Coordinates of C-alpha atoms in Angstrom, one line a residue:
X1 CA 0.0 0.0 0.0
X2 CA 0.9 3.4 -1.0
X3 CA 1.6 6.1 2.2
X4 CA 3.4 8.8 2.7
X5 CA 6.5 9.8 5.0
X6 CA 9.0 12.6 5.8
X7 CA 12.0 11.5 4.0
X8 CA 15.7 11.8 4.9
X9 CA 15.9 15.1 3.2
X10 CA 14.2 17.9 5.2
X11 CA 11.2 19.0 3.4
X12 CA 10.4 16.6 0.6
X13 CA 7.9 13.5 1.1
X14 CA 8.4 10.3 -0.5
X15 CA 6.0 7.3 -1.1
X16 CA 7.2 4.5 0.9
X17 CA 7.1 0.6 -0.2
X18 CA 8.9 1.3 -3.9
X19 CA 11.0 -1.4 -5.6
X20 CA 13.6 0.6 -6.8
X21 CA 16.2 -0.9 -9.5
X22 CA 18.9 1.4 -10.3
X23 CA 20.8 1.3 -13.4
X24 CA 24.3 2.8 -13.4
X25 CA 27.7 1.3 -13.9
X26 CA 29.4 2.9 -11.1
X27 CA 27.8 4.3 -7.7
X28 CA 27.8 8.0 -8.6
X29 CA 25.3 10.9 -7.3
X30 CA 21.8 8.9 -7.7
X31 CA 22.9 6.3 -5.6
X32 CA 23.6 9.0 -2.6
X33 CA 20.4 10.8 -3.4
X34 CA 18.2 7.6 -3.1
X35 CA 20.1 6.9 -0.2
X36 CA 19.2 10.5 1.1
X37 CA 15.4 10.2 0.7
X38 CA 15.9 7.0 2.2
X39 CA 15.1 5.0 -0.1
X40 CA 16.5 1.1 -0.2
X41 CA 17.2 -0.1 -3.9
X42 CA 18.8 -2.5 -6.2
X43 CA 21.7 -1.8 -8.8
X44 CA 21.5 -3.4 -11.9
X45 CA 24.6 -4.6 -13.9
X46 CA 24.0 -6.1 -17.1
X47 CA 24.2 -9.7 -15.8
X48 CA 21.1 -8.7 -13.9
X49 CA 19.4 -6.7 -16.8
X50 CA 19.8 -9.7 -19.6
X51 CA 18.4 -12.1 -16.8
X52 CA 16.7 -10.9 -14.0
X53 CA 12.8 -10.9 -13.7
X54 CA 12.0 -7.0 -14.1
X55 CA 8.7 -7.3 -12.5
X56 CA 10.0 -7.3 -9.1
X57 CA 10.7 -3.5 -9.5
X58 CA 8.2 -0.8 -9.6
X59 CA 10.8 1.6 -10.7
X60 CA 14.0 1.5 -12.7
X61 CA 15.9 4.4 -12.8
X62 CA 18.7 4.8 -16.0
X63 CA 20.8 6.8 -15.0
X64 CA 22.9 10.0 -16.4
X65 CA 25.0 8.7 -18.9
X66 CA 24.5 5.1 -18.8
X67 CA 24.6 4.3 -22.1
X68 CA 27.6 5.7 -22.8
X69 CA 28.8 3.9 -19.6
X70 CA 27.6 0.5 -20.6
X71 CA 27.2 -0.1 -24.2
X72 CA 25.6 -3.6 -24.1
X73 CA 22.7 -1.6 -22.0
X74 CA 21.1 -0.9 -25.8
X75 CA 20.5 -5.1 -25.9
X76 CA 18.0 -5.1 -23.0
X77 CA 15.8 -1.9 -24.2
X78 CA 13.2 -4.6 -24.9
X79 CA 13.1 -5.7 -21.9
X80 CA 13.1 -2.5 -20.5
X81 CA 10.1 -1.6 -23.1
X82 CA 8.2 -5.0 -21.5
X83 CA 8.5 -3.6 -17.9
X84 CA 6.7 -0.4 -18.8
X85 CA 4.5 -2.1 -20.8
X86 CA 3.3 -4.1 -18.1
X87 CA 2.9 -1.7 -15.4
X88 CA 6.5 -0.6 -14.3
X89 CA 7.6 3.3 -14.3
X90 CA 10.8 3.6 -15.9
X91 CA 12.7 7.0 -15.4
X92 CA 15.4 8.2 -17.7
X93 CA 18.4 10.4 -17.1
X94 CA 20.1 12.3 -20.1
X95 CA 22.2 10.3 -22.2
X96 CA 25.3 12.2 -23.6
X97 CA 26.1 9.2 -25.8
X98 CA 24.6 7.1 -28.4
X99 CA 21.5 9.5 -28.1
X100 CA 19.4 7.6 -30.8
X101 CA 20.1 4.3 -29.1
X102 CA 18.0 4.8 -25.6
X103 CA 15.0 3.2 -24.9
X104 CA 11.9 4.9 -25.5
X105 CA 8.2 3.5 -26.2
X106 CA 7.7 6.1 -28.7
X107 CA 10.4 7.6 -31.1
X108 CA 12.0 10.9 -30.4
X109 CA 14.9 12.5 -31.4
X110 CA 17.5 14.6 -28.8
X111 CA 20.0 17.0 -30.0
X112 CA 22.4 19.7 -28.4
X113 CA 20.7 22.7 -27.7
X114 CA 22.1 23.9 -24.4
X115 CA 20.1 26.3 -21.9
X116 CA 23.2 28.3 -20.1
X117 CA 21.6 30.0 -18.3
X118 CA 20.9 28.8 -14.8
X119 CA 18.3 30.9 -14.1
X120 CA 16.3 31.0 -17.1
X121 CA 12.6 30.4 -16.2
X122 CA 11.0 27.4 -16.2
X123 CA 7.3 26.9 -16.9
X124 CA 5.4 24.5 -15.7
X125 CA 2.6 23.7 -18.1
X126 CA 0.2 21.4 -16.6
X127 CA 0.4 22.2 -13.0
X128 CA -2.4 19.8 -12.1
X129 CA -0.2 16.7 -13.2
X130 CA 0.6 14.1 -10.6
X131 CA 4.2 14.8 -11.3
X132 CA 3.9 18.1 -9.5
X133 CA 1.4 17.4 -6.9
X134 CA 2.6 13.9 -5.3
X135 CA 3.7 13.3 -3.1
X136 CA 5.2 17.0 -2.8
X137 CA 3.8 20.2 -4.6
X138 CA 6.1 21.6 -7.0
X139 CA 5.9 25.0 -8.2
X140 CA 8.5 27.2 -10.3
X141 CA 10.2 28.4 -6.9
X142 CA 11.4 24.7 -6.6
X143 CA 13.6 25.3 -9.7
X144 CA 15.4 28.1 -8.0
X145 CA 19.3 28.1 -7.3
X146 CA 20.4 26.0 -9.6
X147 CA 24.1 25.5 -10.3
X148 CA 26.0 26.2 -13.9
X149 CA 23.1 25.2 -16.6
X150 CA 19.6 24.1 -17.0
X151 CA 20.8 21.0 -19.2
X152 CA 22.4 20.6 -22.2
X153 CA 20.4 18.2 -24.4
X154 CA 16.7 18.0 -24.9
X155 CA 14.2 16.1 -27.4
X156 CA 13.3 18.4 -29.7
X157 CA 11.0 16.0 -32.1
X158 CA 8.5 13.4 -30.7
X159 CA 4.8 12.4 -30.7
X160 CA 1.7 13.8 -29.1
X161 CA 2.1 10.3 -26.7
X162 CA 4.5 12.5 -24.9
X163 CA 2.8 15.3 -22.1
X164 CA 5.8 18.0 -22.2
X165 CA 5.0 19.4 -18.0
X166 CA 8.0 22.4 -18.7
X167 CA 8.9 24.7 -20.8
X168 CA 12.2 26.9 -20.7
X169 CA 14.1 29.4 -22.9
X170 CA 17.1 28.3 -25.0
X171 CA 20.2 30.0 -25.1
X172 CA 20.4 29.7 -28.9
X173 CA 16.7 31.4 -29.2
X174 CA 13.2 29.7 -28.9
X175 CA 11.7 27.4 -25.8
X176 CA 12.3 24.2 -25.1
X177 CA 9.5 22.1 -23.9
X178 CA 11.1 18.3 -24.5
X179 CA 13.1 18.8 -21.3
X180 CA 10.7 17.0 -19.4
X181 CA 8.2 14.3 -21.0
X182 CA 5.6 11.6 -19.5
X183 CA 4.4 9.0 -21.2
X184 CA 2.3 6.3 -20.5
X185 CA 2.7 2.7 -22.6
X186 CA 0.9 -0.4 -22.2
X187 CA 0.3 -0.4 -18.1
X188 CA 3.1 1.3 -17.0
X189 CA 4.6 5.1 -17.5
X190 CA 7.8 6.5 -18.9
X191 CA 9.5 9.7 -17.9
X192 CA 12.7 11.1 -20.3
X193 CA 13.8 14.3 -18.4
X194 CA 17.3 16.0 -19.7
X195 CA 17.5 18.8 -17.4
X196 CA 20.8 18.8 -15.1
X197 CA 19.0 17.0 -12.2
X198 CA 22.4 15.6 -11.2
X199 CA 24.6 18.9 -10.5
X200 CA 21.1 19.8 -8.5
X201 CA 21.2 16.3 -6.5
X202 CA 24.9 16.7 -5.7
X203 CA 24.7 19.8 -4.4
X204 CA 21.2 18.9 -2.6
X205 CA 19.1 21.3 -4.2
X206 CA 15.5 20.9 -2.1
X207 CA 13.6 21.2 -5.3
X208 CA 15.7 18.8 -7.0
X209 CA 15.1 16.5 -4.2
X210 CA 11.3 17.1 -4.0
X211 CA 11.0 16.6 -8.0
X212 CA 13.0 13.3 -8.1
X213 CA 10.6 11.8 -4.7
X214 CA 7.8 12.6 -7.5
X215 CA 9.2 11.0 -10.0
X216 CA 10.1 7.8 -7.9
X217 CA 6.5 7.8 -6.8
X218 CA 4.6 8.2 -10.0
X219 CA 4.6 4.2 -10.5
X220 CA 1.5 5.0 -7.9
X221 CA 0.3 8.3 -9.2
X222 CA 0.6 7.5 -12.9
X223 CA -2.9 6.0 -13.5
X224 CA -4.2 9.8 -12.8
X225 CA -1.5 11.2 -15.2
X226 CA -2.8 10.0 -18.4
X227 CA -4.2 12.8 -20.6

């Protein structure tokens, strides 16, 4: 059953009870957040990956960089597309590397458009989204203080299948609004976010903290997400 606790970070809830599988090849600054929220998880190597049953996770998290990190990691994308399919929430990290070569359940394409500009403004655009509302609110203030960039990546072409929740100015002119996409597949949910969540984590940002718990905890909220 789903309830909700104080986490180890002062001011940011977390859902309790997730399976959390974490895929990284070396323990780096998602493994300390997780830990920070308090949050008990598994990492997944590719032994575990090609053979492992999935289903015993409710979320997987890719982390930043992975595939660049692990090559081989491109082999088990249709595994990874089974476990959203049937029910899990997979959350991915930006991918430097190999861009065109990361799971997704619907096609999208990433380039470099970097937003420099740490305190360019980000929109959200569907503020009733579970995303932002559980188990903490998020508003714009909880994108405040951020360190060097906003990110340096971002989808820029993809399907309607995507919700896009923020927009943000780029530094080479227009707004970004693939920096942060949900999309629902079969049972489960799939979240593609290229922001710079991990310079935020690592220097324990509160909003970056409070936005990752949400992420973590959509595999409950994400049945009220669909559009």
């Amino acid at each position: 059953k789903r309830a909700i606790f104080p986490s180890g970070f002062p001011g940011v809830k977390i859902a309790n009870n997730l399976r959390i599988g974490l895929i990284v090849k070396n323990n780096d600054i998602m493994s300390i957040a997780l830990e920070t929220l308090g949050y008990d998880f598994k990492i997944l190597d590719e032994k575990l990956l090609k053979k492992d049953n999935l289903s015993q996770f409710d979320t997987i998290i890719i982390s930043q960089g992975a595939y660049a990190s692990m090559p081989s990691l491109v082999q088990v994308n249709k595994r990874l597309l089974k476990f959203i399919e049937e029910g899990g929430n997979l959350i991915v990290f930006p991918q430097y590397y190999n861009k065109d070569d990361i799971i997704t359940p619907y096609p999208l394409k990433i380039s470099f458009n970097p937003i420099t500009d740490e305190y360019a403004p980000m929109t959200i655009l569907i503020s009733g989204h579970p995303l932002f509302n559980s188990p903490n609110k998020i508003s714009a203030q909880d994108f405040s203080d951020w360190t060097q960039d906003r990110g340096l990546v971002f989808p820029y072409e993809y399907p309607s299948e995507y919700a896009e929740l923020i927009s943000c100015p780029s530094a080479r002119g227009g707004i970004i609004k693939g920096g942060y996409l949900v999309g629902h597949y079969g049972k489960g949910s799939y979240i593609l976010t290229t922001y710079a969540w991990y310079r935020q984590l690592r220097e324990f940002n509160v909003g970056a903290y409070k936005n990752l718990a949400n992420m973590l905890a959509y595999f409950y909220a994400k049945d009220n997400g669909k559009n």
